[in-house]
GROMACS .gro file of C-alpha atoms in nm:
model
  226
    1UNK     CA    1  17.791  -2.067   9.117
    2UNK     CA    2  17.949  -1.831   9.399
    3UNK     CA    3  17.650  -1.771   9.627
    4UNK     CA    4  17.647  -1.552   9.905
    5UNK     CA    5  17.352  -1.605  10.152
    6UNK     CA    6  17.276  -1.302  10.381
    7UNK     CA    7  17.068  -1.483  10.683
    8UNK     CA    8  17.077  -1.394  11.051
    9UNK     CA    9  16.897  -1.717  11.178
   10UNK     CA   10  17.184  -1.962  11.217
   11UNK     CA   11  16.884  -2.260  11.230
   12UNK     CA   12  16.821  -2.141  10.859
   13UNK     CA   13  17.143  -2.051  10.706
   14UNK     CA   14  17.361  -2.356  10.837
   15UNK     CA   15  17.172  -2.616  10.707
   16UNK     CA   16  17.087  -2.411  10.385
   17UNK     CA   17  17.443  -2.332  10.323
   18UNK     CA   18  17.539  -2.715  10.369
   19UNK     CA   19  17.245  -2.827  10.056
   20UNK     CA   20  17.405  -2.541   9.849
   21UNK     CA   21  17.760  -2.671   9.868
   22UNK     CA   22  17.635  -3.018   9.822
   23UNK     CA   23  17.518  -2.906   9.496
   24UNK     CA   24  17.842  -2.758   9.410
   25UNK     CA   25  17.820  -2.418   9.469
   26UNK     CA   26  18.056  -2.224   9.671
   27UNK     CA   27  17.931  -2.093   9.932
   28UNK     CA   28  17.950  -1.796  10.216
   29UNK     CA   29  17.725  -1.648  10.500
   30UNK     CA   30  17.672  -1.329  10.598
   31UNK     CA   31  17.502  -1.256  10.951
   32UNK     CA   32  17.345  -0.954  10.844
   33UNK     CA   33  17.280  -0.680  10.558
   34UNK     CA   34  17.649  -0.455  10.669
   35UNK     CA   35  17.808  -0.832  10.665
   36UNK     CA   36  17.690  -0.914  10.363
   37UNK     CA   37  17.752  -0.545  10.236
   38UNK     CA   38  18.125  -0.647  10.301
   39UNK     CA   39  18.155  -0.967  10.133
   40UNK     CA   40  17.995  -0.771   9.822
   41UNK     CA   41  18.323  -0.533   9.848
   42UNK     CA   42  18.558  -0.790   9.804
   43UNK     CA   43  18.440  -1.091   9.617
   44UNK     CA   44  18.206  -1.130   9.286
   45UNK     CA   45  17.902  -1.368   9.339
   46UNK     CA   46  17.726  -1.470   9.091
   47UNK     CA   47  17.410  -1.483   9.330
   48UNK     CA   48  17.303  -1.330   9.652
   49UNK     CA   49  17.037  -1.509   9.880
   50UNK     CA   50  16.867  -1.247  10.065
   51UNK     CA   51  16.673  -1.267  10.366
   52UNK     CA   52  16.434  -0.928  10.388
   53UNK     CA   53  16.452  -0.886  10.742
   54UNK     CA   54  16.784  -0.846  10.910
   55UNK     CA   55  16.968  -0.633  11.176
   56UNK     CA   56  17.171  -0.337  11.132
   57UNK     CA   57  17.057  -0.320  10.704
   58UNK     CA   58  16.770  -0.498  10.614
   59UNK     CA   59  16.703  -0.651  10.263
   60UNK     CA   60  16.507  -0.440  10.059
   61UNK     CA   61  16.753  -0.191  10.172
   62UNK     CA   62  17.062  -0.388  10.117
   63UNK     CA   63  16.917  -0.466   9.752
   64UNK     CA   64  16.899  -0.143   9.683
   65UNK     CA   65  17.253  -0.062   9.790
   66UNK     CA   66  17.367  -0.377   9.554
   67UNK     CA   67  17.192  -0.250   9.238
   68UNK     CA   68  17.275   0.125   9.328
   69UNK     CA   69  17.651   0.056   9.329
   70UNK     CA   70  17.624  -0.137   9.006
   71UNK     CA   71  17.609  -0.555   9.095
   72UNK     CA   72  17.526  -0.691   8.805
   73UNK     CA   73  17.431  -1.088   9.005
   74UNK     CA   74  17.156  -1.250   9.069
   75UNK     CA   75  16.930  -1.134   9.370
   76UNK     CA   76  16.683  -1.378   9.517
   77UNK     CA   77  16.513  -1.307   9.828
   78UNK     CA   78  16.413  -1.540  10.141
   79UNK     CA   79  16.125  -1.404  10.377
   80UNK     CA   80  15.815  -1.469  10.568
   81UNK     CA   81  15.650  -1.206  10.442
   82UNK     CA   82  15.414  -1.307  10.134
   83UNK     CA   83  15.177  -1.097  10.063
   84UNK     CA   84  15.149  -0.936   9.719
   85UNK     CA   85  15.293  -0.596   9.806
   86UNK     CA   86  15.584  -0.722  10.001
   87UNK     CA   87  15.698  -0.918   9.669
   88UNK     CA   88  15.632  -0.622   9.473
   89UNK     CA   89  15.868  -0.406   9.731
   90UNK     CA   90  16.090  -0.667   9.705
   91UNK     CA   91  16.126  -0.731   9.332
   92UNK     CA   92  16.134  -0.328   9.268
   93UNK     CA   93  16.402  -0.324   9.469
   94UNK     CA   94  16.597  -0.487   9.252
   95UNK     CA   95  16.543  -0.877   9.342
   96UNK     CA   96  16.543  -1.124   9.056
   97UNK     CA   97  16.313  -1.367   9.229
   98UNK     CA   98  16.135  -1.452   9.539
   99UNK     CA   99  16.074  -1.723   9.787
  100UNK     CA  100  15.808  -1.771  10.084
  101UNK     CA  101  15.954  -1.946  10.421
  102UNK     CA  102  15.947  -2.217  10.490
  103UNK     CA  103  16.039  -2.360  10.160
  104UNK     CA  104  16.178  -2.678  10.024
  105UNK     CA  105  16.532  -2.724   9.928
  106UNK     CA  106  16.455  -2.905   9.599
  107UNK     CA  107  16.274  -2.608   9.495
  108UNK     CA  108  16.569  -2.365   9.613
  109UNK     CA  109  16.776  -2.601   9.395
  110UNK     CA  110  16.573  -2.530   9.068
  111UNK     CA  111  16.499  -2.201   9.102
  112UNK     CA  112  16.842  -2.164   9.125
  113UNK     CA  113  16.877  -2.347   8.859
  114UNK     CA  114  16.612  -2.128   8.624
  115UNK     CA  115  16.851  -1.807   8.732
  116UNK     CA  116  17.175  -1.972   8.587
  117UNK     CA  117  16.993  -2.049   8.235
  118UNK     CA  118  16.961  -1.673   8.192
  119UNK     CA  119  17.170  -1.446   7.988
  120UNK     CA  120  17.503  -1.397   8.215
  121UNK     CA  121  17.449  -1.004   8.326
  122UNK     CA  122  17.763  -0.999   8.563
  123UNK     CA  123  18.044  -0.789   8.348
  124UNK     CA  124  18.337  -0.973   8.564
  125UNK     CA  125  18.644  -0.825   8.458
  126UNK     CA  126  18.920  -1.089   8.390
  127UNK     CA  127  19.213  -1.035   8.690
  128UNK     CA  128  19.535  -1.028   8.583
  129UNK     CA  129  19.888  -0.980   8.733
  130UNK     CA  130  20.237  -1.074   8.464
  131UNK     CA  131  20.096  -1.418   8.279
  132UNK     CA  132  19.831  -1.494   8.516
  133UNK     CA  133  19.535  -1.419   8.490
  134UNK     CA  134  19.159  -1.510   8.654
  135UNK     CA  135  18.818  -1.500   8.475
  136UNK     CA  136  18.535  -1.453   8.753
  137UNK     CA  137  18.260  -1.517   8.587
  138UNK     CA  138  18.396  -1.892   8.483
  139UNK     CA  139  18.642  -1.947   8.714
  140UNK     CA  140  18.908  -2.020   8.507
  141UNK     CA  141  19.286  -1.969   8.617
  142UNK     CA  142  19.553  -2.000   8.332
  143UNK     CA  143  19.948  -1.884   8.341
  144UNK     CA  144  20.067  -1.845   7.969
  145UNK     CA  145  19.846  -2.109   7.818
  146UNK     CA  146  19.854  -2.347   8.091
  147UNK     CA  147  19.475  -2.388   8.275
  148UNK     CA  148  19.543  -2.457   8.670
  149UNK     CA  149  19.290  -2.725   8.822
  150UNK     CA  150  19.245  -2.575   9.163
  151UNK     CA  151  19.026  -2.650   9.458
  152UNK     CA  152  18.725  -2.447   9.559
  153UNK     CA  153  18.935  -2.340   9.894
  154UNK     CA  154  19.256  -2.260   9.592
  155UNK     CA  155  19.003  -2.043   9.388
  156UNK     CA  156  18.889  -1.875   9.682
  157UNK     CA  157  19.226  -1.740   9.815
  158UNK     CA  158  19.358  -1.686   9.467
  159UNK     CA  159  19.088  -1.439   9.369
  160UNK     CA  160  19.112  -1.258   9.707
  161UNK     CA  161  19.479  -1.192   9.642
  162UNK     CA  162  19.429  -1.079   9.333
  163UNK     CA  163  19.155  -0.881   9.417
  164UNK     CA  164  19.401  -0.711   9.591
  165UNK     CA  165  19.704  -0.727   9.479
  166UNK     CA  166  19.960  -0.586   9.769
  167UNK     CA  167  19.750  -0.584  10.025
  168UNK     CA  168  19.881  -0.829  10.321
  169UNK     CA  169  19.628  -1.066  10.485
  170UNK     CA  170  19.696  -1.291  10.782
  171UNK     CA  171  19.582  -1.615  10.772
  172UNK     CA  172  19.276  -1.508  11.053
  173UNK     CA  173  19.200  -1.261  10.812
  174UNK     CA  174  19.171  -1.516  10.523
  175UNK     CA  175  18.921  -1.774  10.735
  176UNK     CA  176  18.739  -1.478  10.879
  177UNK     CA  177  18.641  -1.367  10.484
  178UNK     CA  178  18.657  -1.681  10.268
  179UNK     CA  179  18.533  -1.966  10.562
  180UNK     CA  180  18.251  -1.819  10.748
  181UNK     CA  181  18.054  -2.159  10.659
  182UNK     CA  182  18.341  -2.397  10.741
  183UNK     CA  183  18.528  -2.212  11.107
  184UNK     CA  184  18.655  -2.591  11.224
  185UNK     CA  185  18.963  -2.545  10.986
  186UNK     CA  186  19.262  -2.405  11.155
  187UNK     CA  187  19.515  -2.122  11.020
  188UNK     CA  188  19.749  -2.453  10.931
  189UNK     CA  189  19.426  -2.528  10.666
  190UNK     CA  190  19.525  -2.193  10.476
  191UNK     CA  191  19.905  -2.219  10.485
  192UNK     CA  192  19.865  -2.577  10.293
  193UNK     CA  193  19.627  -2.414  10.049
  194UNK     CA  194  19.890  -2.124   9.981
  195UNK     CA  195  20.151  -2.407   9.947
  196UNK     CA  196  19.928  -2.618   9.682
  197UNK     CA  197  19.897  -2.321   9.525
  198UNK     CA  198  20.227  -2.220   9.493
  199UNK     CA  199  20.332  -2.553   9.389
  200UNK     CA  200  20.071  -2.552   9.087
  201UNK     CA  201  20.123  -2.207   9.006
  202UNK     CA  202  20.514  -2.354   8.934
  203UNK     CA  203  20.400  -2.663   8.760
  204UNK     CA  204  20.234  -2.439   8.513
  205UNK     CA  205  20.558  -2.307   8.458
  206UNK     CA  206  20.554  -1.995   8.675
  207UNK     CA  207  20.910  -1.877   8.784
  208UNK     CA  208  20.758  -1.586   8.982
  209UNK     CA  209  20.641  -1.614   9.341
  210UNK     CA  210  20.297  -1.437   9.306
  211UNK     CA  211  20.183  -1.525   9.662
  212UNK     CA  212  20.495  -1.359   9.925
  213UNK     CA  213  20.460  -1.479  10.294
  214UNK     CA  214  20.495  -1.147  10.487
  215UNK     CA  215  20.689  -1.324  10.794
  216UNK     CA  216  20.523  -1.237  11.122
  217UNK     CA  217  20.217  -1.105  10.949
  218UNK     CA  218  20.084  -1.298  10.635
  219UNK     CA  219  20.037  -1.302  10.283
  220UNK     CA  220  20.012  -1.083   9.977
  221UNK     CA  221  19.943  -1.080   9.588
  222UNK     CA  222  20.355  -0.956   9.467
  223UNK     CA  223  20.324  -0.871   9.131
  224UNK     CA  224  20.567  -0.934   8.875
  225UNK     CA  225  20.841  -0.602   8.791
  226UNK     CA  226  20.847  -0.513   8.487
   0.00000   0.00000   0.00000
């Protein structure tokens, strides 16, 4: 799953984020509820983990803001609070489900797990740009009829380009928005990426460059003429 966990408390969300991604999700942190507001604007996640009480835009309020503009995820919220009414706040809000800190990981991990059995509700519309094209909600990236086998880091930067296609990023730009969980890799990490990518994107037959390096700046989504 693409999570996104909204936690301010670096002592939490470091360790948290590290057991997520060890179960194979892919993972980013927001500091806050405007942070996490952000992410929300550019990337589909199939779950948000929610902290209720957070600077600048707190949870229940940042819930709200999600199911007001229309995110269709899953919403499952982390606090201290427990006592009946706070859950009831919290799951009128919009949350899916609800967890009491501290908690164990395990249990994380299969509540998780009890949100992806249920019916999908996210209505991810499929990206495409000339032959290529990008389902969200299963992560699958094909050109023509060809299926690309791409890294989580790949995925990542693929779907942000095509997210918005013209739009010129610089490399900071990229690791600021798709790394927050992993800053140790450089600005060399992303142009590799963009080369693996381009190189696949050609083995599956691609004669178009669909990712242009804007020298001195950075890179954008360049759509095919038609």
């Amino acid at each position: 799953m693409r999570i996104l966990l909204v936690e301010d408390d670096d002592r939490i969300a470091k360790p948290l984020a590290e057991d997520l991604k060890h179960h194979q999700h892919v993972v980013d942190v927001a500091v806050d509820g405007m942070d996490g507001w952000d992410y929300v604007q550019s990337i589909d996640y199939d779950l948000i983990l929610l902290d209720l009480l957070m600077p600048r835009l707190d949870g229940i309020s940042l819930c709200k803001k999600l199911r007001n503009s229309g995110f269709r995820g899953f919403v499952l919220m982390l606090t201290a609070k427990d006592t009946t009414t706070d859950k009831i706040i919290g799951l009128d809000a919009g949350a899916d489900d609800y967890m009491v800190k501290p908690f164990e990981l395990d249990e994380l991990a299969a509540r998780i797990r009890a949100l992806s059995r249920r019916p999908i509700q996210m209505q991810s519309t499929v990206l495409k740009q000339g032959s290529l094209q990008l389902d969200p909600s299963t992560h699958a990236i094909q050109h023509n009829e060809t299926f690309l086998n791409l890294t989580p880091k790949e995925y990542l930067i693929l779907e942000h380009l095509m997210q918005n296609p013209g739009q010129v990023f610089t490399r900071s730009m990229i690791l600021d928005k798709l790394w927050e969980c992993d800053r140790d890799s450089g600005e060399g990490t992303i142009r590799t990426h963009i080369n693996n990518l381009r190189q696949k994107l050609k083995s599956a037959g691609s004669q178009h460059q669909y990712i242009e390096t804007v020298y001195g700046v950075g890179y954008r989504l360049n759509s095919p003429k038609n």
